[in-house]
Amino acid sequence: MDEEKQCKEVIAQLTAIRNAADKAIAQIVAENLQQCIVEAQESGEDSNKLVQEAIELLVKSR
């Protein structure tokens, strides 16, 4: 990383990796949350609590 260009390339690659990971995490959480909400509704539970918990976990993870 002696050259400025190389440093910028490394930063760009790390940023791309972070963005890809964030998108994957969001997709996994969304699918899981959807399933949890369906199961909660089927059993008569309050799904609002599940949504709030998921939001709190996502905020903490960033």
mmCIF file of N, CA and C in Angstrom:
data_model
loop_
_atom_site.group_PDB
_atom_site.id
_atom_site.type_symbol
_atom_site.label_atom_id
_atom_site.label_comp_id
_atom_site.label_asym_id
_atom_site.label_seq_id
_atom_site.Cartn_x
_atom_site.Cartn_y
_atom_site.Cartn_z
ATOM 1 N N MET A 1 0.826 -1.193 0.000
ATOM 2 C CA MET A 1 0.000 0.000 0.000
ATOM 3 C C MET A 1 0.868 1.253 0.000
ATOM 4 N N ASP A 2 2.022 1.158 -0.628
ATOM 5 C CA ASP A 2 2.905 2.315 -0.709
ATOM 6 C C ASP A 2 2.342 3.389 -1.622
ATOM 7 N N GLU A 3 1.647 2.966 -2.640
ATOM 8 C CA GLU A 3 1.108 3.930 -3.587
ATOM 9 C C GLU A 3 -0.310 4.325 -3.188
ATOM 10 N N GLU A 4 -0.634 5.568 -3.420
ATOM 11 C CA GLU A 4 -1.970 6.065 -3.088
ATOM 12 C C GLU A 4 -3.054 5.304 -3.846
ATOM 13 N N LYS A 5 -2.778 4.961 -5.080
ATOM 14 C CA LYS A 5 -3.754 4.239 -5.891
ATOM 15 C C LYS A 5 -4.087 2.893 -5.260
ATOM 16 N N GLN A 6 -3.090 2.171 -4.805
ATOM 17 C CA GLN A 6 -3.318 0.875 -4.185
ATOM 18 C C GLN A 6 -4.159 1.024 -2.916
ATOM 19 N N CYS A 7 -3.872 2.045 -2.157
ATOM 20 C CA CYS A 7 -4.623 2.284 -0.927
ATOM 21 C C CYS A 7 -6.100 2.528 -1.250
ATOM 22 N N LYS A 8 -6.348 3.329 -2.252
ATOM 23 C CA LYS A 8 -7.732 3.613 -2.647
ATOM 24 C C LYS A 8 -8.435 2.346 -3.123
ATOM 25 N N GLU A 9 -7.695 1.496 -3.851
ATOM 26 C CA GLU A 9 -8.286 0.246 -4.331
ATOM 27 C C GLU A 9 -8.653 -0.671 -3.168
ATOM 28 N N VAL A 10 -7.778 -0.746 -2.170
ATOM 29 C CA VAL A 10 -8.053 -1.580 -0.999
ATOM 30 C C VAL A 10 -9.274 -1.051 -0.261
ATOM 31 N N ILE A 11 -9.357 0.246 -0.086
ATOM 32 C CA ILE A 11 -10.505 0.850 0.604
ATOM 33 C C ILE A 11 -11.790 0.601 -0.194
ATOM 34 N N ALA A 12 -11.715 0.732 -1.504
ATOM 35 C CA ALA A 12 -12.891 0.483 -2.342
ATOM 36 C C ALA A 12 -13.337 -0.973 -2.227
ATOM 37 N N GLN A 13 -12.396 -1.888 -2.216
ATOM 38 C CA GLN A 13 -12.731 -3.302 -2.092
ATOM 39 C C GLN A 13 -13.333 -3.618 -0.729
ATOM 40 N N LEU A 14 -12.760 -3.045 0.322
ATOM 41 C CA LEU A 14 -13.305 -3.274 1.668
ATOM 42 C C LEU A 14 -14.705 -2.692 1.795
ATOM 43 N N THR A 15 -14.924 -1.549 1.191
ATOM 44 C CA THR A 15 -16.252 -0.938 1.209
ATOM 45 C C THR A 15 -17.256 -1.810 0.461
ATOM 46 N N ALA A 16 -16.840 -2.367 -0.664
ATOM 47 C CA ALA A 16 -17.727 -3.255 -1.425
ATOM 48 C C ALA A 16 -18.061 -4.505 -0.617
ATOM 49 N N ILE A 17 -17.082 -5.041 0.075
ATOM 50 C CA ILE A 17 -17.319 -6.222 0.914
ATOM 51 C C ILE A 17 -18.304 -5.888 2.027
ATOM 52 N N ARG A 18 -18.113 -4.747 2.679
ATOM 53 C CA ARG A 18 -19.021 -4.340 3.755
ATOM 54 C C ARG A 18 -20.438 -4.171 3.230
ATOM 55 N N ASN A 19 -20.579 -3.531 2.081
ATOM 56 C CA ASN A 19 -21.907 -3.323 1.506
ATOM 57 C C ASN A 19 -22.587 -4.648 1.161
ATOM 58 N N ALA A 20 -21.821 -5.565 0.602
ATOM 59 C CA ALA A 20 -22.380 -6.872 0.260
ATOM 60 C C ALA A 20 -22.817 -7.618 1.521
ATOM 61 N N ALA A 21 -22.008 -7.547 2.565
ATOM 62 C CA ALA A 21 -22.360 -8.209 3.829
ATOM 63 C C ALA A 21 -23.613 -7.573 4.426
ATOM 64 N N ASP A 22 -23.700 -6.254 4.389
ATOM 65 C CA ASP A 22 -24.882 -5.567 4.918
ATOM 66 C C ASP A 22 -26.149 -5.993 4.170
ATOM 67 N N LYS A 23 -26.054 -6.111 2.857
ATOM 68 C CA LYS A 23 -27.213 -6.535 2.064
ATOM 69 C C LYS A 23 -27.613 -7.964 2.394
ATOM 70 N N ALA A 24 -26.623 -8.830 2.560
ATOM 71 C CA ALA A 24 -26.911 -10.226 2.901
ATOM 72 C C ALA A 24 -27.556 -10.318 4.277
ATOM 73 N N ILE A 25 -27.038 -9.566 5.226
ATOM 74 C CA ILE A 25 -27.608 -9.558 6.575
ATOM 75 C C ILE A 25 -29.051 -9.072 6.534
ATOM 76 N N ALA A 26 -29.298 -7.996 5.795
ATOM 77 C CA ALA A 26 -30.654 -7.447 5.699
ATOM 78 C C ALA A 26 -31.616 -8.472 5.107
ATOM 79 N N GLN A 27 -31.172 -9.193 4.092
ATOM 80 C CA GLN A 27 -32.024 -10.201 3.462
ATOM 81 C C GLN A 27 -32.331 -11.339 4.431
ATOM 82 N N ILE A 28 -31.312 -11.803 5.139
ATOM 83 C CA ILE A 28 -31.501 -12.890 6.100
ATOM 84 C C ILE A 28 -32.448 -12.467 7.215
ATOM 85 N N VAL A 29 -32.248 -11.267 7.734
ATOM 86 C CA VAL A 29 -33.112 -10.770 8.812
ATOM 87 C C VAL A 29 -34.541 -10.618 8.320
ATOM 88 N N ALA A 30 -34.715 -10.085 7.119
ATOM 89 C CA ALA A 30 -36.064 -9.877 6.582
ATOM 90 C C ALA A 30 -36.803 -11.202 6.413
ATOM 91 N N GLU A 31 -36.111 -12.197 5.869
ATOM 92 C CA GLU A 31 -36.758 -13.495 5.677
ATOM 93 C C GLU A 31 -37.090 -14.147 7.012
ATOM 94 N N ASN A 32 -36.176 -14.053 7.958
ATOM 95 C CA ASN A 32 -36.400 -14.631 9.282
ATOM 96 C C ASN A 32 -37.541 -13.922 9.991
ATOM 97 N N LEU A 33 -37.537 -12.613 9.919
ATOM 98 C CA LEU A 33 -38.590 -11.839 10.576
ATOM 99 C C LEU A 33 -39.951 -12.154 9.981
ATOM 100 N N GLN A 34 -40.005 -12.285 8.670
ATOM 101 C CA GLN A 34 -41.273 -12.619 8.013
ATOM 102 C C GLN A 34 -41.808 -13.946 8.536
ATOM 103 N N GLN A 35 -40.940 -14.943 8.631
ATOM 104 C CA GLN A 35 -41.350 -16.257 9.128
ATOM 105 C C GLN A 35 -41.794 -16.163 10.589
ATOM 106 N N CYS A 36 -41.058 -15.408 11.388
ATOM 107 C CA CYS A 36 -41.418 -15.252 12.803
ATOM 108 C C CYS A 36 -42.781 -14.574 12.962
ATOM 109 N N ILE A 37 -43.050 -13.592 12.122
ATOM 110 C CA ILE A 37 -44.335 -12.886 12.192
ATOM 111 C C ILE A 37 -45.475 -13.826 11.829
ATOM 112 N N VAL A 38 -45.284 -14.614 10.787
ATOM 113 C CA VAL A 38 -46.322 -15.573 10.379
ATOM 114 C C VAL A 38 -46.590 -16.553 11.516
ATOM 115 N N GLU A 39 -45.533 -17.090 12.113
ATOM 116 C CA GLU A 39 -45.696 -18.041 13.213
ATOM 117 C C GLU A 39 -46.369 -17.388 14.424
ATOM 118 N N ALA A 40 -46.004 -16.146 14.725
ATOM 119 C CA ALA A 40 -46.615 -15.449 15.852
ATOM 120 C C ALA A 40 -48.100 -15.223 15.610
ATOM 121 N N GLN A 41 -48.448 -14.811 14.410
ATOM 122 C CA GLN A 41 -49.853 -14.566 14.086
ATOM 123 C C GLN A 41 -50.665 -15.856 14.128
ATOM 124 N N GLU A 42 -50.065 -16.945 13.664
ATOM 125 C CA GLU A 42 -50.763 -18.226 13.678
ATOM 126 C C GLU A 42 -51.033 -18.703 15.104
ATOM 127 N N SER A 43 -50.146 -18.360 16.018
ATOM 128 C CA SER A 43 -50.324 -18.788 17.409
ATOM 129 C C SER A 43 -51.014 -17.722 18.263
ATOM 130 N N GLY A 44 -51.433 -16.625 17.634
ATOM 131 C CA GLY A 44 -52.166 -15.588 18.347
ATOM 132 C C GLY A 44 -51.291 -14.633 19.132
ATOM 133 N N GLU A 45 -49.982 -14.670 18.906
ATOM 134 C CA GLU A 45 -49.067 -13.779 19.614
ATOM 135 C C GLU A 45 -49.021 -12.405 18.937
ATOM 136 N N ASP A 46 -48.485 -11.433 19.672
ATOM 137 C CA ASP A 46 -48.335 -10.072 19.155
ATOM 138 C C ASP A 46 -47.053 -9.991 18.329
ATOM 139 N N SER A 47 -47.179 -9.752 17.037
ATOM 140 C CA SER A 47 -46.004 -9.692 16.170
ATOM 141 C C SER A 47 -45.289 -8.348 16.252
ATOM 142 N N ASN A 48 -45.920 -7.338 16.815
ATOM 143 C CA ASN A 48 -45.282 -6.023 16.944
ATOM 144 C C ASN A 48 -44.022 -6.101 17.796
ATOM 145 N N LYS A 49 -44.066 -6.928 18.834
ATOM 146 C CA LYS A 49 -42.900 -7.092 19.699
ATOM 147 C C LYS A 49 -41.736 -7.690 18.918
ATOM 148 N N LEU A 50 -42.006 -8.658 18.063
ATOM 149 C CA LEU A 50 -40.962 -9.259 17.234
ATOM 150 C C LEU A 50 -40.319 -8.233 16.317
ATOM 151 N N VAL A 51 -41.128 -7.400 15.715
ATOM 152 C CA VAL A 51 -40.616 -6.369 14.807
ATOM 153 C C VAL A 51 -39.729 -5.398 15.582
ATOM 154 N N GLN A 52 -40.175 -4.974 16.744
ATOM 155 C CA GLN A 52 -39.392 -4.038 17.556
ATOM 156 C C GLN A 52 -38.058 -4.657 17.965
ATOM 157 N N GLU A 53 -38.071 -5.916 18.360
ATOM 158 C CA GLU A 53 -36.831 -6.607 18.745
ATOM 159 C C GLU A 53 -35.868 -6.699 17.563
ATOM 160 N N ALA A 54 -36.389 -6.990 16.392
ATOM 161 C CA ALA A 54 -35.548 -7.084 15.198
ATOM 162 C C ALA A 54 -34.917 -5.734 14.872
ATOM 163 N N ILE A 55 -35.695 -4.682 14.992
ATOM 164 C CA ILE A 55 -35.176 -3.332 14.733
ATOM 165 C C ILE A 55 -34.061 -3.002 15.713
ATOM 166 N N GLU A 56 -34.278 -3.300 16.985
ATOM 167 C CA GLU A 56 -33.259 -3.027 17.999
ATOM 168 C C GLU A 56 -31.973 -3.803 17.723
ATOM 169 N N LEU A 57 -32.096 -5.059 17.317
ATOM 170 C CA LEU A 57 -30.903 -5.852 16.995
ATOM 171 C C LEU A 57 -30.150 -5.292 15.801
ATOM 172 N N LEU A 58 -30.896 -4.861 14.791
ATOM 173 C CA LEU A 58 -30.243 -4.279 13.625
ATOM 174 C C LEU A 58 -29.523 -2.990 13.975
ATOM 175 N N VAL A 59 -30.138 -2.168 14.794
ATOM 176 C CA VAL A 59 -29.510 -0.899 15.190
ATOM 177 C C VAL A 59 -28.231 -1.173 15.992
ATOM 178 N N LYS A 60 -28.286 -2.140 16.889
ATOM 179 C CA LYS A 60 -27.116 -2.501 17.698
ATOM 180 C C LYS A 60 -25.981 -3.055 16.840
ATOM 181 N N SER A 61 -26.329 -3.764 15.766
ATOM 182 C CA SER A 61 -25.307 -4.405 14.937
ATOM 183 C C SER A 61 -24.527 -3.408 14.086
ATOM 184 N N ARG A 62 -25.024 -2.229 13.943
ATOM 185 C CA ARG A 62 -24.328 -1.219 13.141
ATOM 186 C C ARG A 62 -23.581 -0.346 14.075
#
